[in-house]
Amino acid sequence: MHSAELPDLRARQDADGACIADDAADLDNAAFARRVRRAASALRARGVGRGDVVALLLPNTADFVVALFAAWRLGAAVTPVNPALTESEVRYQLGDAGAAVAVTAGPSPLAGALPVAELSTGPEDTTAPETDAGALALLIYTSGSTGRPKGVMLDHANLAAMAEMMTGTARLTETDHSLLILPLFHVNGIVVGVLSPLLAGGRVTVAGRFRAETFFDLVATVRPTCFSAVPAIYSMLAELPDHVRPDTSSVRFAACGAAPMPAALIERFERRYDIPVLEGYGLSEGTCASTTNPLYGRRKPGTVGLPLPGQQVAVMDPQGRIAPAGATGEVVVRGPNVMRGYLGRPEETARTVIDGWLHTGDVGRFDEDGYLVLVDRIKDLIIRGGENIYPKEIETVLGDHPEVLEAAVVGAAEPRLGEVPVAFVALRPGASATTADLLDHCRARLAEFKVPTGITLVGRLPRNPVGKTDKPALRSGTTALTTAG
């Protein structure tokens, strides 16, 4: 079944059945379908149709899900926008995606913005939903090695394949209730947190801003059967005071992705709350997940589990050959979940997807039981509490400062967030900029989560034998740096 048909189908099969809720609304299947049809009508009135792109600049609410399905009903794709981005970052994404309209939470300086309140008024769209499986469904933006965000093109066939994989692996049924705490501008939140349980006949509660102190109160109230989170969230929950003893009996499992989760943290969380944690691994380019520890079967903390049914996951050597069991190499993925490519970037697509294999840029190996162990990352990606940060983007911003000669950004370990970006900056001769000046410069141009947590002024950056910045030396701190000023 095509995703665009889901609201109408659920309404026909069980009009009064629970569908989606948030802090302000609790929609049954019939009400959800009506909201989607009204939103589709409002989008159509703005000229949105087949092949267009709709940007959703919205917080985690049921309205986001309504707008998502409304766009799909018209044959349009959706590009979710992180609300934490600066205006210039938002404008770049909308321009690169060619968005026909941006749906916003309220009045916006963006030209042609459509406030979400307008989606719930007016007539219902009565045309049949568009059902082309090859049509573009999502444009998920992720930073590239050049520092410029790029759009990952996922079609409806990608989404259907991933939802089927997740539904089978997690054994989702109409009795399941997903508590969504991950942001909806990530593919995980959309496909795993919303689409999969709804396709299985279950329901979704969209949580607002996550707070560890109140999370289990929400669990006690809505009684979910599953949720997905990042390691930073599990760390905060595991560190709650000892007197916090919540009722977690409704929860069948919790999923974890976006960044490696320490085995000790998994064990501590499971022991305290009696909730099995299914750690997995995947990329936006692979529609979210490629491996996961099994719900029913042996879970191996310290690994990211087994390949999902329907996908091939392998380790490849530098010559492009599949490496033997136990060997270390680049993790590659092949299957119906692999993206169509990067929007407007055929050369980058060709470098990333070769003979059907998605090259992840991650290094790993399979253990003796066939579980994937991630060893390192080829790329310089920094994962801060589940948010992907590419150093080049920060380096470019720092380099734009008139007093900066050169800059390098690396990840530094942080107990709760996993990693945070730190910068090393060499100033031009005679410059007087301070670290505070440089941080203010970054805050004006970058989302807060991308701003370095610290900047070290150095006389020069270390170089490797071929003249490139020696980032391993910066990470390890083994190279002596001359502090400027």
XYZ file of C-alpha atoms in Angstrom, residues 15-368:
354
model
C -13.132 5.329 11.928
C -13.109 5.579 15.735
C -9.760 3.882 16.270
C -6.959 5.862 17.885
C -4.456 7.243 15.389
C -2.236 10.140 16.447
C -2.005 12.421 19.454
C 0.162 15.190 20.831
C 0.003 17.610 23.762
C -2.976 19.435 22.251
C -4.936 16.906 20.205
C -5.985 13.265 20.146
C -7.154 12.260 16.678
C -8.975 9.101 15.773
C -8.617 7.677 12.284
C -11.562 9.590 10.832
C -10.439 12.919 12.313
C -6.884 12.379 11.096
C -8.079 11.630 7.556
C -10.258 14.769 7.550
C -7.348 16.907 8.740
C -5.120 15.466 6.025
C -7.698 16.168 3.305
C -8.177 19.756 4.500
C -4.430 20.298 4.606
C -4.111 18.858 1.107
C -6.746 21.304 -0.101
C -4.872 24.225 1.474
C -1.618 23.123 -0.144
C -3.326 22.671 -3.509
C -4.693 26.214 -3.202
C -1.072 27.376 -2.909
C -0.298 25.638 -6.195
C 1.248 22.471 -4.767
C 0.902 19.408 -6.950
C 2.649 16.339 -8.275
C 6.430 16.612 -8.222
C 6.585 19.716 -6.024
C 8.470 19.976 -2.724
C 6.864 21.145 0.522
C 9.135 22.306 3.348
C 7.934 21.608 6.888
C 9.448 24.037 9.381
C 7.507 22.736 12.359
C 8.130 21.405 15.866
C 7.137 17.884 16.884
C 3.347 17.965 16.729
C 0.501 16.030 15.122
C 0.280 18.925 12.636
C 3.649 17.887 11.211
C 2.300 14.408 10.482
C -0.897 15.852 8.993
C 1.101 18.113 6.666
C 3.389 15.227 5.713
C 0.532 13.016 4.556
C -1.229 15.953 2.915
C 1.779 16.637 0.713
C 2.069 12.956 -0.168
C -1.618 12.886 -1.083
C -0.922 15.491 -3.769
C 2.133 13.651 -5.104
C 4.496 16.210 -3.558
C 7.664 15.460 -1.628
C 8.508 16.819 1.814
C 11.750 18.312 3.060
C 11.680 18.519 6.874
C 13.590 21.498 8.276
C 15.284 21.564 11.654
C 13.618 24.432 13.576
C 16.960 25.127 15.288
C 18.598 26.247 12.033
C 19.340 29.907 11.476
C 17.369 31.845 8.873
C 20.243 31.689 6.397
C 20.529 27.914 6.861
C 16.786 27.515 6.350
C 16.860 29.636 3.212
C 19.704 27.558 1.815
C 17.761 24.314 2.317
C 14.559 25.709 0.831
C 16.426 27.082 -2.156
C 18.412 23.929 -2.781
C 15.283 21.772 -2.486
C 13.278 24.091 -4.731
C 10.477 24.177 -2.162
C 7.182 25.463 -3.541
C 5.889 26.386 -0.085
C 7.092 26.290 3.521
C 4.651 25.302 6.239
C 5.508 27.152 9.447
C 4.262 27.176 13.020
C 3.259 30.845 12.769
C 4.067 34.098 10.960
C 7.413 33.817 9.190
C 9.792 36.079 7.264
C 10.014 33.377 4.603
C 8.351 34.411 1.369
C 5.188 32.448 0.684
C 5.167 30.764 4.080
C 1.976 28.908 4.954
C 1.112 29.016 8.690
C 0.075 25.598 9.920
C -3.195 27.021 11.260
C -4.373 27.491 7.684
C -4.083 23.774 7.022
C -7.031 22.894 9.245
C -9.553 25.264 7.677
C -11.455 25.166 4.440
C -12.824 22.285 2.348
C -11.510 18.753 2.148
C -9.573 17.564 -0.885
C -11.734 15.015 -2.707
C -9.325 13.805 -5.376
C -7.811 10.334 -5.138
C -4.339 10.205 -3.550
C -1.333 10.004 -5.871
C 0.153 6.495 -5.653
C 3.368 6.422 -7.701
C 5.827 4.284 -5.727
C 8.725 5.846 -7.620
C 7.735 9.411 -6.743
C 10.011 11.376 -4.465
C 8.726 11.241 -0.877
C 11.387 12.852 1.315
C 14.345 15.169 0.891
C 16.366 14.702 4.070
C 19.214 17.189 4.392
C 22.526 16.052 5.740
C 25.838 17.871 5.700
C 28.393 16.661 3.174
C 32.171 16.524 3.253
C 32.252 19.965 1.630
C 30.238 21.379 4.517
C 27.250 22.216 2.302
C 24.076 20.352 3.290
C 22.787 18.043 0.577
C 19.388 16.526 -0.018
C 19.042 12.758 0.301
C 16.325 11.683 -2.139
C 14.055 8.944 -0.785
C 11.094 7.744 -2.825
C 7.936 6.020 -1.623
C 9.386 2.627 -2.518
C 12.295 3.346 -0.150
C 9.909 4.249 2.648
C 7.673 1.225 2.050
C 10.670 -1.122 2.083
C 12.034 0.320 5.323
C 8.642 0.313 7.033
C 8.150 -3.333 6.072
C 11.590 -4.217 7.408
C 11.004 -2.411 10.688
C 7.491 -3.800 11.103
C 8.753 -7.348 10.639
C 11.839 -6.964 12.812
C 9.999 -5.315 15.704
C 6.842 -7.421 15.122
C 4.649 -4.346 15.120
C 0.866 -4.923 15.120
C -2.321 -2.953 15.609
C -1.746 -3.185 19.387
C 1.452 -1.137 19.256
C 1.690 2.458 20.404
C 4.783 4.448 19.437
C 5.882 7.314 21.665
C 7.777 9.692 19.387
C 10.473 11.686 21.168
C 12.963 11.996 18.305
C 12.700 15.050 16.047
C 10.514 14.703 12.985
C 13.083 16.413 10.789
C 15.073 13.139 10.959
C 14.171 10.144 8.818
C 14.151 7.961 11.946
C 11.324 9.964 13.482
C 9.254 9.875 10.296
C 9.761 6.297 9.124
C 10.390 4.374 12.342
C 8.497 6.526 14.828
C 5.411 7.317 12.748
C 5.030 5.543 9.417
C 5.885 1.998 10.523
C 3.464 1.802 13.487
C 0.674 3.489 11.509
C 1.091 1.062 8.604
C 0.976 -1.801 11.095
C -2.385 -0.518 12.358
C -1.015 0.933 15.573
C -1.023 4.458 16.933
C 1.434 7.270 17.653
C 1.801 9.865 20.385
C 4.048 12.761 19.411
C 5.852 14.127 22.449
C 6.902 17.752 22.684
C 10.304 18.796 23.962
C 12.059 15.937 25.747
C 12.726 16.344 29.461
C 14.249 13.469 31.374
C 12.503 14.538 34.601
C 9.027 14.156 33.094
C 9.584 11.422 30.514
C 8.382 8.536 32.638
C 5.329 10.522 33.740
C 4.427 10.647 30.056
C 5.072 6.917 29.709
C 2.742 6.253 32.650
C 0.051 8.454 31.088
C 0.035 7.294 27.461
C 1.241 3.691 28.006
C 3.349 3.266 24.866
C 4.672 -0.083 23.733
C 7.825 1.317 22.107
C 9.964 4.391 21.611
C 13.216 5.301 19.889
C 15.951 7.575 21.248
C 19.625 8.458 20.993
C 22.354 7.541 23.502
C 22.305 10.989 25.121
C 18.664 10.474 26.096
C 19.324 7.026 27.548
C 22.208 8.480 29.510
C 19.989 11.192 31.015
C 17.311 8.632 31.916
C 19.852 6.262 33.442
C 21.171 9.098 35.603
C 17.805 9.999 37.153
C 17.753 9.888 40.963
C 17.461 6.445 42.530
C 14.004 7.184 43.895
C 12.609 7.350 40.339
C 10.999 3.938 39.935
C 8.524 4.240 37.058
C 6.029 1.718 35.765
C 7.441 0.656 32.401
C 5.367 -2.496 32.009
C 3.664 -1.271 28.817
C 6.958 -0.857 26.911
C 7.979 -3.861 24.791
C 11.230 -2.340 23.586
C 13.211 0.820 23.024
C 15.350 1.426 19.944
C 18.630 3.308 19.762
C 20.493 4.720 16.792
C 22.208 7.837 15.427
C 25.395 7.231 17.427
C 27.133 4.282 19.108
C 25.755 3.500 22.563
C 28.243 2.186 25.125
C 27.539 -1.391 26.172
C 27.720 -0.392 29.828
C 24.994 2.215 29.313
C 22.733 -0.315 27.580
C 23.173 -2.776 30.418
C 22.605 -0.106 33.066
C 19.432 1.163 31.394
C 17.998 -2.312 30.799
C 18.752 -3.425 34.350
C 17.169 -0.353 35.900
C 14.031 -0.045 33.778
C 13.504 -3.583 32.478
C 13.197 -2.328 28.886
C 15.177 -4.133 26.178
C 17.254 -1.725 24.077
C 17.633 -2.589 20.397
C 20.715 -0.778 19.189
C 20.931 -0.436 15.437
C 22.834 1.304 12.694
C 21.982 3.091 9.491
C 22.133 6.269 7.455
C 19.618 8.671 5.996
C 20.930 7.474 2.631
C 19.672 3.997 3.567
C 16.259 5.257 4.760
C 17.309 4.994 8.409
C 18.314 1.474 9.441
C 20.412 -1.363 8.063
C 21.182 -3.455 11.144
C 19.660 -3.920 14.560
C 19.992 -6.145 17.562
C 17.029 -8.542 17.548
C 14.036 -8.147 19.820
C 13.604 -11.896 20.098
C 17.027 -13.488 20.085
C 20.479 -12.665 21.364
C 21.239 -8.990 21.850
C 24.927 -8.152 21.894
C 25.764 -4.774 23.443
C 28.846 -3.360 21.800
C 27.563 -4.375 18.377
C 24.880 -2.790 16.192
C 23.253 -6.112 15.483
C 22.334 -8.146 12.443
C 21.423 -6.982 8.925
C 17.720 -6.290 8.486
C 15.885 -8.811 6.296
C 15.762 -7.586 2.708
C 19.113 -5.799 2.890
C 22.646 -6.880 2.203
C 25.248 -5.445 4.557
C 28.893 -6.204 3.907
C 32.416 -5.018 4.633
C 34.477 -3.967 1.617
C 38.232 -3.624 1.243
C 39.883 -0.577 -0.404
C 39.931 -2.397 -3.753
C 36.146 -2.731 -3.741
C 36.076 -6.431 -2.880
C 33.821 -7.939 -0.233
C 36.063 -8.747 2.703
C 35.979 -12.151 4.433
C 34.269 -12.664 7.770
C 36.127 -10.981 10.617
C 38.042 -8.603 8.363
C 37.823 -4.852 8.834
C 36.755 -2.532 6.035
C 34.170 -0.008 4.896
C 30.567 -0.903 5.679
C 28.453 -1.062 2.511
C 24.714 -1.592 2.111
C 22.538 -2.776 -0.768
C 18.770 -3.136 -0.973
C 15.457 -1.413 -1.792
C 16.071 1.045 1.040
C 19.080 2.698 -0.657
C 18.410 6.300 -1.703
C 17.836 7.485 -5.245
C 20.783 9.825 -4.809
C 21.713 13.317 -3.703
C 19.586 16.070 -5.183
C 21.462 17.870 -7.945
C 24.757 16.155 -7.071
C 25.288 13.317 -9.563
C 29.034 13.145 -8.970
C 28.626 12.751 -5.211
C 25.911 10.176 -5.822
C 28.216 8.214 -8.127
C 30.943 8.238 -5.468
C 28.543 7.068 -2.772
C 26.431 4.432 -4.554
C 28.599 2.126 -6.676
C 27.081 -0.915 -8.418
C 24.101 -0.632 -6.096
C 26.251 -0.593 -2.946
C 25.824 2.370 -0.616
C 29.272 3.256 0.724
C 28.700 4.464 4.267
C 32.116 5.901 5.055
C 32.097 3.873 8.282
C 34.605 1.182 9.161
C 33.418 -2.059 10.700
C 33.648 -5.829 10.885
C 31.330 -8.744 11.482
C 31.976 -10.812 14.597
C 31.831 -14.598 14.780
